[in-house]
PDB file of C-alpha atoms in Angstrom:
ATOM      1  CA  UNK A   1     -32.718  89.931  29.877  1.00 62.00           C
ATOM      2  CA  UNK A   2     -29.564  88.174  31.087  1.00 59.00           C
ATOM      3  CA  UNK A   3     -28.905  85.572  33.773  1.00 59.00           C
ATOM      4  CA  UNK A   4     -25.734  84.509  35.550  1.00 50.00           C
ATOM      5  CA  UNK A   5     -24.755  82.135  32.743  1.00 47.00           C
ATOM      6  CA  UNK A   6     -23.642  85.149  30.717  1.00 54.00           C
ATOM      7  CA  UNK A   7     -19.961  86.003  31.008  1.00 52.00           C
ATOM      8  CA  UNK A   8     -20.312  89.255  29.099  1.00 62.00           C
ATOM      9  CA  UNK A   9     -18.514  92.133  30.784  1.00 68.00           C
ATOM     10  CA  UNK A  10     -19.536  95.594  29.585  1.00 74.00           C
ATOM     11  CA  UNK A  11     -16.729  97.598  31.166  1.00 74.00           C
ATOM     12  CA  UNK A  12     -17.732 100.749  29.285  1.00 83.00           C
ATOM     13  CA  UNK A  13     -21.382 100.690  30.386  1.00 94.00           C
ATOM     14  CA  UNK A  14     -23.249 101.637  33.560  1.00 96.00           C
ATOM     15  CA  UNK A  15     -25.806  99.819  35.674  1.00 98.00           C
ATOM     16  CA  UNK A  16     -28.461 100.506  38.289  1.00 98.00           C
ATOM     17  CA  UNK A  17     -28.904  97.825  40.966  1.00 98.00           C
ATOM     18  CA  UNK A  18     -31.966  97.425  43.176  1.00 97.00           C
ATOM     19  CA  UNK A  19     -30.460  97.059  46.657  1.00 97.00           C
ATOM     20  CA  UNK A  20     -32.781  96.010  49.472  1.00 92.00           C
ATOM     21  CA  UNK A  21     -30.010  95.135  51.918  1.00 94.00           C
ATOM     22  CA  UNK A  22     -30.773  91.423  51.615  1.00 93.00           C
ATOM     23  CA  UNK A  23     -28.800  88.429  50.425  1.00 96.00           C
ATOM     24  CA  UNK A  24     -29.995  88.405  46.812  1.00 95.00           C
ATOM     25  CA  UNK A  25     -29.619  92.099  46.126  1.00 96.00           C
ATOM     26  CA  UNK A  26     -26.090  92.358  47.534  1.00 98.00           C
ATOM     27  CA  UNK A  27     -25.075  89.407  45.352  1.00 98.00           C
ATOM     28  CA  UNK A  28     -26.441  91.321  42.364  1.00 98.00           C
ATOM     29  CA  UNK A  29     -24.550  94.436  43.431  1.00 98.00           C
ATOM     30  CA  UNK A  30     -21.216  92.647  43.447  1.00 98.00           C
ATOM     31  CA  UNK A  31     -22.094  90.818  40.220  1.00 98.00           C
ATOM     32  CA  UNK A  32     -22.717  94.202  38.580  1.00 98.00           C
ATOM     33  CA  UNK A  33     -19.540  95.730  40.016  1.00 97.00           C
ATOM     34  CA  UNK A  34     -17.538  92.962  38.347  1.00 97.00           C
ATOM     35  CA  UNK A  35     -19.084  93.773  34.951  1.00 96.00           C
ATOM     36  CA  UNK A  36     -19.820  97.446  34.556  1.00 97.00           C
ATOM     37  CA  UNK A  37     -17.864 100.701  34.608  1.00 96.00           C
ATOM     38  CA  UNK A  38     -20.140 102.386  37.108  1.00 96.00           C
ATOM     39  CA  UNK A  39     -22.883 101.099  39.404  1.00 98.00           C
ATOM     40  CA  UNK A  40     -25.612 103.065  41.159  1.00 98.00           C
ATOM     41  CA  UNK A  41     -27.468 101.261  43.960  1.00 98.00           C
ATOM     42  CA  UNK A  42     -31.090 102.215  44.577  1.00 98.00           C
ATOM     43  CA  UNK A  43     -32.994 101.406  47.775  1.00 96.00           C
ATOM     44  CA  UNK A  44     -36.509 102.306  48.829  1.00 91.00           C
ATOM     45  CA  UNK A  45     -37.991 103.573  52.054  1.00 90.00           C
ATOM     46  CA  UNK A  46     -41.490 102.411  51.176  1.00 80.00           C
ATOM     47  CA  UNK A  47     -43.177 101.953  54.539  1.00 68.00           C
ATOM     48  CA  UNK A  48     -41.777  98.485  55.116  1.00 72.00           C
ATOM     49  CA  UNK A  49     -42.200  96.772  58.475  1.00 61.00           C
ATOM     50  CA  UNK A  50     -38.670  97.634  59.631  1.00 63.00           C
ATOM     51  CA  UNK A  51     -35.822  99.918  58.578  1.00 82.00           C
ATOM     52  CA  UNK A  52     -33.004  97.528  59.470  1.00 88.00           C
ATOM     53  CA  UNK A  53     -32.662  96.487  55.842  1.00 87.00           C
ATOM     54  CA  UNK A  54     -32.150 100.113  54.790  1.00 91.00           C
ATOM     55  CA  UNK A  55     -29.420 100.506  57.390  1.00 92.00           C
ATOM     56  CA  UNK A  56     -27.835  97.353  55.957  1.00 94.00           C
ATOM     57  CA  UNK A  57     -28.169  98.653  52.390  1.00 96.00           C
ATOM     58  CA  UNK A  58     -26.371 101.876  53.259  1.00 96.00           C
ATOM     59  CA  UNK A  59     -23.543  99.951  54.904  1.00 97.00           C
ATOM     60  CA  UNK A  60     -23.290  97.526  51.980  1.00 97.00           C
ATOM     61  CA  UNK A  61     -23.153 100.342  49.405  1.00 98.00           C
ATOM     62  CA  UNK A  62     -20.449 102.117  51.400  1.00 98.00           C
ATOM     63  CA  UNK A  63     -18.383  98.921  51.646  1.00 97.00           C
ATOM     64  CA  UNK A  64     -18.821  98.290  47.913  1.00 97.00           C
ATOM     65  CA  UNK A  65     -17.874 101.869  47.099  1.00 97.00           C
ATOM     66  CA  UNK A  66     -20.884 102.628  44.909  1.00 98.00           C
ATOM     67  CA  UNK A  67     -23.203 105.596  44.619  1.00 97.00           C
ATOM     68  CA  UNK A  68     -26.328 104.919  46.687  1.00 98.00           C
ATOM     69  CA  UNK A  69     -29.723 106.544  46.410  1.00 97.00           C
ATOM     70  CA  UNK A  70     -32.559 106.001  48.884  1.00 96.00           C
ATOM     71  CA  UNK A  71     -35.943 106.889  47.416  1.00 94.00           C
ATOM     72  CA  UNK A  72     -38.939 107.628  49.656  1.00 93.00           C
ATOM     73  CA  UNK A  73     -42.290 106.268  48.509  1.00 88.00           C
ATOM     74  CA  UNK A  74     -45.270 105.227  50.619  1.00 80.00           C
ATOM     75  CA  UNK A  75     -46.556 101.888  49.413  1.00 70.00           C
ATOM     76  CA  UNK A  76     -47.785 101.207  52.960  1.00 64.00           C
ATOM     77  CA  UNK A  77     -50.772 103.508  52.469  1.00 66.00           C
ATOM     78  CA  UNK A  78     -52.075 101.025  49.890  1.00 66.00           C
ATOM     79  CA  UNK A  79     -52.095  98.098  52.326  1.00 58.00           C
ATOM     80  CA  UNK A  80     -52.513  94.495  51.241  1.00 55.00           C
ATOM     81  CA  UNK A  81     -49.229  93.078  52.545  1.00 61.00           C
ATOM     82  CA  UNK A  82     -47.925  91.963  55.917  1.00 56.00           C
ATOM     83  CA  UNK A  83     -44.640  93.700  55.048  1.00 59.00           C
ATOM     84  CA  UNK A  84     -46.343  97.091  55.144  1.00 55.00           C
ATOM     85  CA  UNK A  85     -49.433  96.515  57.306  1.00 51.00           C
ATOM     86  CA  UNK A  86     -48.624  95.866  60.959  1.00 56.00           C
ATOM     87  CA  UNK A  87     -52.132  94.559  61.590  1.00 58.00           C
ATOM     88  CA  UNK A  88     -51.322  91.536  59.396  1.00 57.00           C
ATOM     89  CA  UNK A  89     -49.265  88.600  60.633  1.00 60.00           C
ATOM     90  CA  UNK A  90     -46.103  87.590  58.774  1.00 57.00           C
ATOM     91  CA  UNK A  91     -46.509  83.837  58.154  1.00 60.00           C
ATOM     92  CA  UNK A  92     -43.904  81.284  59.146  1.00 60.00           C
ATOM     93  CA  UNK A  93     -41.932  79.775  56.300  1.00 62.00           C
ATOM     94  CA  UNK A  94     -42.764  76.378  54.869  1.00 58.00           C
ATOM     95  CA  UNK A  95     -40.180  75.231  52.341  1.00 44.00           C
ATOM     96  CA  UNK A  96     -42.359  72.286  51.340  1.00 43.00           C
ATOM     97  CA  UNK A  97     -44.821  74.683  49.732  1.00 45.00           C
ATOM     98  CA  UNK A  98     -42.474  76.864  47.733  1.00 41.00           C
ATOM     99  CA  UNK A  99     -38.777  75.995  47.817  1.00 39.00           C
ATOM    100  CA  UNK A 100     -38.781  74.317  44.415  1.00 39.00           C
ATOM    101  CA  UNK A 101     -42.199  75.367  43.182  1.00 41.00           C
ATOM    102  CA  UNK A 102     -42.419  75.597  39.428  1.00 40.00           C
ATOM    103  CA  UNK A 103     -43.021  79.179  38.336  1.00 37.00           C
ATOM    104  CA  UNK A 104     -45.969  78.083  36.197  1.00 38.00           C
ATOM    105  CA  UNK A 105     -47.753  76.547  39.164  1.00 42.00           C
ATOM    106  CA  UNK A 106     -48.521  79.872  40.805  1.00 38.00           C
ATOM    107  CA  UNK A 107     -52.059  80.405  42.006  1.00 41.00           C
ATOM    108  CA  UNK A 108     -53.548  83.096  44.210  1.00 41.00           C
ATOM    109  CA  UNK A 109     -53.954  80.804  47.223  1.00 47.00           C
ATOM    110  CA  UNK A 110     -50.234  79.935  47.137  1.00 62.00           C
ATOM    111  CA  UNK A 111     -49.014  83.538  47.152  1.00 64.00           C
ATOM    112  CA  UNK A 112     -48.179  84.510  50.756  1.00 64.00           C
ATOM    113  CA  UNK A 113     -49.354  87.776  52.281  1.00 60.00           C
ATOM    114  CA  UNK A 114     -45.750  89.006  52.252  1.00 56.00           C
ATOM    115  CA  UNK A 115     -46.289  89.794  48.565  1.00 60.00           C
ATOM    116  CA  UNK A 116     -46.418  93.583  48.227  1.00 58.00           C
ATOM    117  CA  UNK A 117     -48.846  94.468  45.398  1.00 57.00           C
ATOM    118  CA  UNK A 118     -46.970  95.674  42.289  1.00 66.00           C
ATOM    119  CA  UNK A 119     -43.780  96.326  44.288  1.00 80.00           C
ATOM    120  CA  UNK A 120     -41.319  95.203  41.641  1.00 85.00           C
ATOM    121  CA  UNK A 121     -43.152  97.201  38.992  1.00 88.00           C
ATOM    122  CA  UNK A 122     -42.972 100.308  41.174  1.00 87.00           C
ATOM    123  CA  UNK A 123     -39.319  99.751  42.072  1.00 91.00           C
ATOM    124  CA  UNK A 124     -38.264  98.985  38.510  1.00 96.00           C
ATOM    125  CA  UNK A 125     -40.045 102.102  37.285  1.00 94.00           C
ATOM    126  CA  UNK A 126     -38.032 104.279  39.650  1.00 93.00           C
ATOM    127  CA  UNK A 127     -34.864 102.383  38.715  1.00 97.00           C
ATOM    128  CA  UNK A 128     -35.702 103.046  35.069  1.00 96.00           C
ATOM    129  CA  UNK A 129     -35.784 106.778  35.749  1.00 95.00           C
ATOM    130  CA  UNK A 130     -32.465 106.566  37.604  1.00 96.00           C
ATOM    131  CA  UNK A 131     -31.010 104.634  34.665  1.00 96.00           C
ATOM    132  CA  UNK A 132     -32.003 107.438  32.297  1.00 93.00           C
ATOM    133  CA  UNK A 133     -30.428 110.197  34.367  1.00 93.00           C
ATOM    134  CA  UNK A 134     -27.238 108.194  35.026  1.00 95.00           C
ATOM    135  CA  UNK A 135     -26.856 107.001  31.420  1.00 93.00           C
ATOM    136  CA  UNK A 136     -27.119 103.395  32.554  1.00 95.00           C
ATOM    137  CA  UNK A 137     -27.627 100.602  30.056  1.00 95.00           C
ATOM    138  CA  UNK A 138     -28.714  97.978  32.566  1.00 97.00           C
ATOM    139  CA  UNK A 139     -30.978  97.541  35.582  1.00 98.00           C
ATOM    140  CA  UNK A 140     -30.074  94.605  37.823  1.00 98.00           C
ATOM    141  CA  UNK A 141     -32.668  92.927  40.056  1.00 96.00           C
ATOM    142  CA  UNK A 142     -32.317  89.830  42.232  1.00 94.00           C
ATOM    143  CA  UNK A 143     -35.396  87.843  41.255  1.00 91.00           C
ATOM    144  CA  UNK A 144     -35.326  84.043  41.060  1.00 88.00           C
ATOM    145  CA  UNK A 145     -37.595  81.354  39.638  1.00 82.00           C
ATOM    146  CA  UNK A 146     -36.042  78.625  41.781  1.00 77.00           C
ATOM    147  CA  UNK A 147     -36.063  79.489  45.496  1.00 59.00           C
ATOM    148  CA  UNK A 148     -38.724  82.105  46.073  1.00 56.00           C
ATOM    149  CA  UNK A 149     -42.057  82.651  47.789  1.00 56.00           C
ATOM    150  CA  UNK A 150     -44.340  82.506  44.750  1.00 66.00           C
ATOM    151  CA  UNK A 151     -44.434  86.203  43.885  1.00 71.00           C
ATOM    152  CA  UNK A 152     -45.810  86.798  40.367  1.00 75.00           C
ATOM    153  CA  UNK A 153     -43.428  89.708  39.709  1.00 75.00           C
ATOM    154  CA  UNK A 154     -40.354  87.476  39.960  1.00 77.00           C
ATOM    155  CA  UNK A 155     -41.117  85.439  36.827  1.00 85.00           C
ATOM    156  CA  UNK A 156     -38.985  85.654  33.647  1.00 91.00           C
ATOM    157  CA  UNK A 157     -41.963  86.561  31.475  1.00 92.00           C
ATOM    158  CA  UNK A 158     -42.709  89.530  33.723  1.00 88.00           C
ATOM    159  CA  UNK A 159     -39.113  90.762  33.526  1.00 94.00           C
ATOM    160  CA  UNK A 160     -39.109  90.356  29.738  1.00 95.00           C
ATOM    161  CA  UNK A 161     -42.357  92.317  29.472  1.00 95.00           C
ATOM    162  CA  UNK A 162     -41.007  95.128  31.649  1.00 95.00           C
ATOM    163  CA  UNK A 163     -37.861  95.345  29.526  1.00 96.00           C
ATOM    164  CA  UNK A 164     -39.986  95.694  26.400  1.00 95.00           C
ATOM    165  CA  UNK A 165     -42.048  98.415  28.062  1.00 94.00           C
ATOM    166  CA  UNK A 166     -38.925 100.217  29.306  1.00 95.00           C
ATOM    167  CA  UNK A 167     -37.578 100.562  25.800  1.00 95.00           C
ATOM    168  CA  UNK A 168     -40.920 101.822  24.504  1.00 94.00           C
ATOM    169  CA  UNK A 169     -41.557 104.318  27.294  1.00 85.00           C
ATOM    170  CA  UNK A 170     -38.261 106.181  27.661  1.00 84.00           C
ATOM    171  CA  UNK A 171     -36.328 108.792  25.734  1.00 81.00           C
ATOM    172  CA  UNK A 172     -33.298 106.510  25.931  1.00 82.00           C
ATOM    173  CA  UNK A 173     -35.205 103.589  24.451  1.00 82.00           C
ATOM    174  CA  UNK A 174     -36.716 105.433  21.513  1.00 83.00           C
ATOM    175  CA  UNK A 175     -33.387 107.084  20.615  1.00 85.00           C
ATOM    176  CA  UNK A 176     -31.591 103.762  20.316  1.00 83.00           C
ATOM    177  CA  UNK A 177     -30.065 103.646  23.809  1.00 85.00           C
ATOM    178  CA  UNK A 178     -31.292 100.128  24.569  1.00 91.00           C
ATOM    179  CA  UNK A 179     -31.822  99.293  28.214  1.00 94.00           C
ATOM    180  CA  UNK A 180     -31.803  95.722  29.529  1.00 96.00           C
ATOM    181  CA  UNK A 181     -33.107  94.192  32.743  1.00 97.00           C
ATOM    182  CA  UNK A 182     -30.467  91.861  34.147  1.00 97.00           C
ATOM    183  CA  UNK A 183     -31.521  88.949  36.379  1.00 97.00           C
ATOM    184  CA  UNK A 184     -28.307  87.122  37.333  1.00 97.00           C
ATOM    185  CA  UNK A 185     -30.057  84.973  39.930  1.00 96.00           C
ATOM    186  CA  UNK A 186     -33.060  83.940  37.838  1.00 94.00           C
ATOM    187  CA  UNK A 187     -32.013  80.295  37.447  1.00 93.00           C
ATOM    188  CA  UNK A 188     -30.061  79.953  40.698  1.00 95.00           C
ATOM    189  CA  UNK A 189     -31.105  78.314  43.940  1.00 93.00           C
ATOM    190  CA  UNK A 190     -30.385  80.163  47.169  1.00 94.00           C
ATOM    191  CA  UNK A 191     -27.343  77.945  47.713  1.00 96.00           C
ATOM    192  CA  UNK A 192     -26.013  78.744  44.239  1.00 97.00           C
ATOM    193  CA  UNK A 193     -26.628  82.438  44.854  1.00 97.00           C
ATOM    194  CA  UNK A 194     -24.594  82.260  48.049  1.00 97.00           C
ATOM    195  CA  UNK A 195     -21.796  80.416  46.258  1.00 98.00           C
ATOM    196  CA  UNK A 196     -21.777  83.102  43.558  1.00 98.00           C
ATOM    197  CA  UNK A 197     -21.682  85.877  46.121  1.00 98.00           C
ATOM    198  CA  UNK A 198     -18.864  84.310  48.097  1.00 98.00           C
ATOM    199  CA  UNK A 199     -16.842  83.977  44.882  1.00 98.00           C
ATOM    200  CA  UNK A 200     -17.343  87.726  44.339  1.00 98.00           C
ATOM    201  CA  UNK A 201     -16.270  88.656  47.863  1.00 97.00           C
ATOM    202  CA  UNK A 202     -19.674  89.383  49.385  1.00 98.00           C
ATOM    203  CA  UNK A 203     -19.798  89.713  53.176  1.00 97.00           C
ATOM    204  CA  UNK A 204     -23.205  88.229  53.947  1.00 97.00           C
ATOM    205  CA  UNK A 205     -22.875  89.244  57.597  1.00 96.00           C
ATOM    206  CA  UNK A 206     -23.820  92.745  56.421  1.00 96.00           C
ATOM    207  CA  UNK A 207     -27.109  91.594  54.908  1.00 96.00           C
ATOM    208  CA  UNK A 208     -30.580  91.370  56.418  1.00 93.00           C
ATOM    209  CA  UNK A 209     -33.185  89.151  54.740  1.00 89.00           C
ATOM    210  CA  UNK A 210     -35.755  88.758  57.520  1.00 89.00           C
ATOM    211  CA  UNK A 211     -39.244  90.112  56.928  1.00 83.00           C
ATOM    212  CA  UNK A 212     -39.558  91.113  60.574  1.00 83.00           C
ATOM    213  CA  UNK A 213     -36.055  91.864  61.847  1.00 86.00           C
ATOM    214  CA  UNK A 214     -35.877  93.847  65.083  1.00 87.00           C
ATOM    215  CA  UNK A 215     -34.316  97.292  65.550  1.00 83.00           C
ATOM    216  CA  UNK A 216     -30.904  95.687  65.981  1.00 87.00           C
ATOM    217  CA  UNK A 217     -31.223  93.826  62.683  1.00 89.00           C
ATOM    218  CA  UNK A 218     -31.656  90.430  64.302  1.00 92.00           C
ATOM    219  CA  UNK A 219     -33.669  87.914  62.282  1.00 93.00           C
ATOM    220  CA  UNK A 220     -36.739  85.997  63.464  1.00 89.00           C
ATOM    221  CA  UNK A 221     -35.517  82.739  61.911  1.00 91.00           C
ATOM    222  CA  UNK A 222     -39.012  81.497  61.014  1.00 87.00           C
ATOM    223  CA  UNK A 223     -40.431  83.644  58.180  1.00 84.00           C
ATOM    224  CA  UNK A 224     -40.256  82.584  54.508  1.00 82.00           C
ATOM    225  CA  UNK A 225     -37.156  84.631  53.871  1.00 84.00           C
ATOM    226  CA  UNK A 226     -35.314  83.335  56.937  1.00 90.00           C
ATOM    227  CA  UNK A 227     -36.152  79.728  56.137  1.00 90.00           C
ATOM    228  CA  UNK A 228     -34.892  80.022  52.547  1.00 89.00           C
ATOM    229  CA  UNK A 229     -31.765  81.849  53.684  1.00 93.00           C
ATOM    230  CA  UNK A 230     -30.911  79.319  56.386  1.00 93.00           C
ATOM    231  CA  UNK A 231     -31.578  76.445  53.972  1.00 93.00           C
ATOM    232  CA  UNK A 232     -29.358  78.100  51.359  1.00 95.00           C
ATOM    233  CA  UNK A 233     -26.336  78.419  53.621  1.00 97.00           C
ATOM    234  CA  UNK A 234     -26.753  74.811  54.753  1.00 97.00           C
ATOM    235  CA  UNK A 235     -26.958  73.512  51.181  1.00 96.00           C
ATOM    236  CA  UNK A 236     -23.969  75.643  50.145  1.00 97.00           C
ATOM    237  CA  UNK A 237     -21.937  74.221  53.033  1.00 97.00           C
ATOM    238  CA  UNK A 238     -21.227  77.772  54.184  1.00 97.00           C
ATOM    239  CA  UNK A 239     -21.363  79.353  57.633  1.00 95.00           C
ATOM    240  CA  UNK A 240     -24.599  81.259  58.191  1.00 95.00           C
ATOM    241  CA  UNK A 241     -23.564  84.718  59.511  1.00 96.00           C
ATOM    242  CA  UNK A 242     -27.151  85.758  60.220  1.00 94.00           C
ATOM    243  CA  UNK A 243     -27.767  87.407  63.577  1.00 91.00           C
ATOM    244  CA  UNK A 244     -30.844  85.698  65.057  1.00 92.00           C
ATOM    245  CA  UNK A 245     -32.719  86.948  68.062  1.00 81.00           C
TER     246      UNK A 245
END
């Protein structure tokens, strides 16, 4: 497991990047492009509340010039999250409750209903399969322990455990082809993530972070993700290119 403090560039190795179309994942995409010989971006059509982020992901991958795979899975049939169940209300953001929440202070009452049960485990499992068939040594995911909404599957110990499992459960792992889970944003605030992305040439105007963006990709401006994003641009002293409705 590696964070952004590592300057190691593996120009002979390949990577798979989880690309949602949001701010964090596009930063990871460009971070990976600067380090690895080949990058495959993987997005998921999983029954999320809107498809604007997938449209953004396709555009971002095309701009970055990377192979892009969109995988169809139906997490929505499981329910349990306002991001997949339209009968549930997406809560407004409250940075006082989570913007600098220590990762060890998580409790069930603090986890918002935007948490999609086991989503990162499901996504990483698919990414693991893609890594095997593309001979990739690394999977890159944009989780953070600093500015996040309290999701349990964003914590470093979870990522470390998944990496251990990945190397036990795959042909690549048991034949000595070690696979690592890279988390370049793990110790970065949203502002630091934006600064990193801008240094790598990311066009954040292409990204959509909102949990309930409309069909035109315009953000609500009030959900957890919008609040953290807006706060991040302000703290980074950068222009917020988000299209709000």
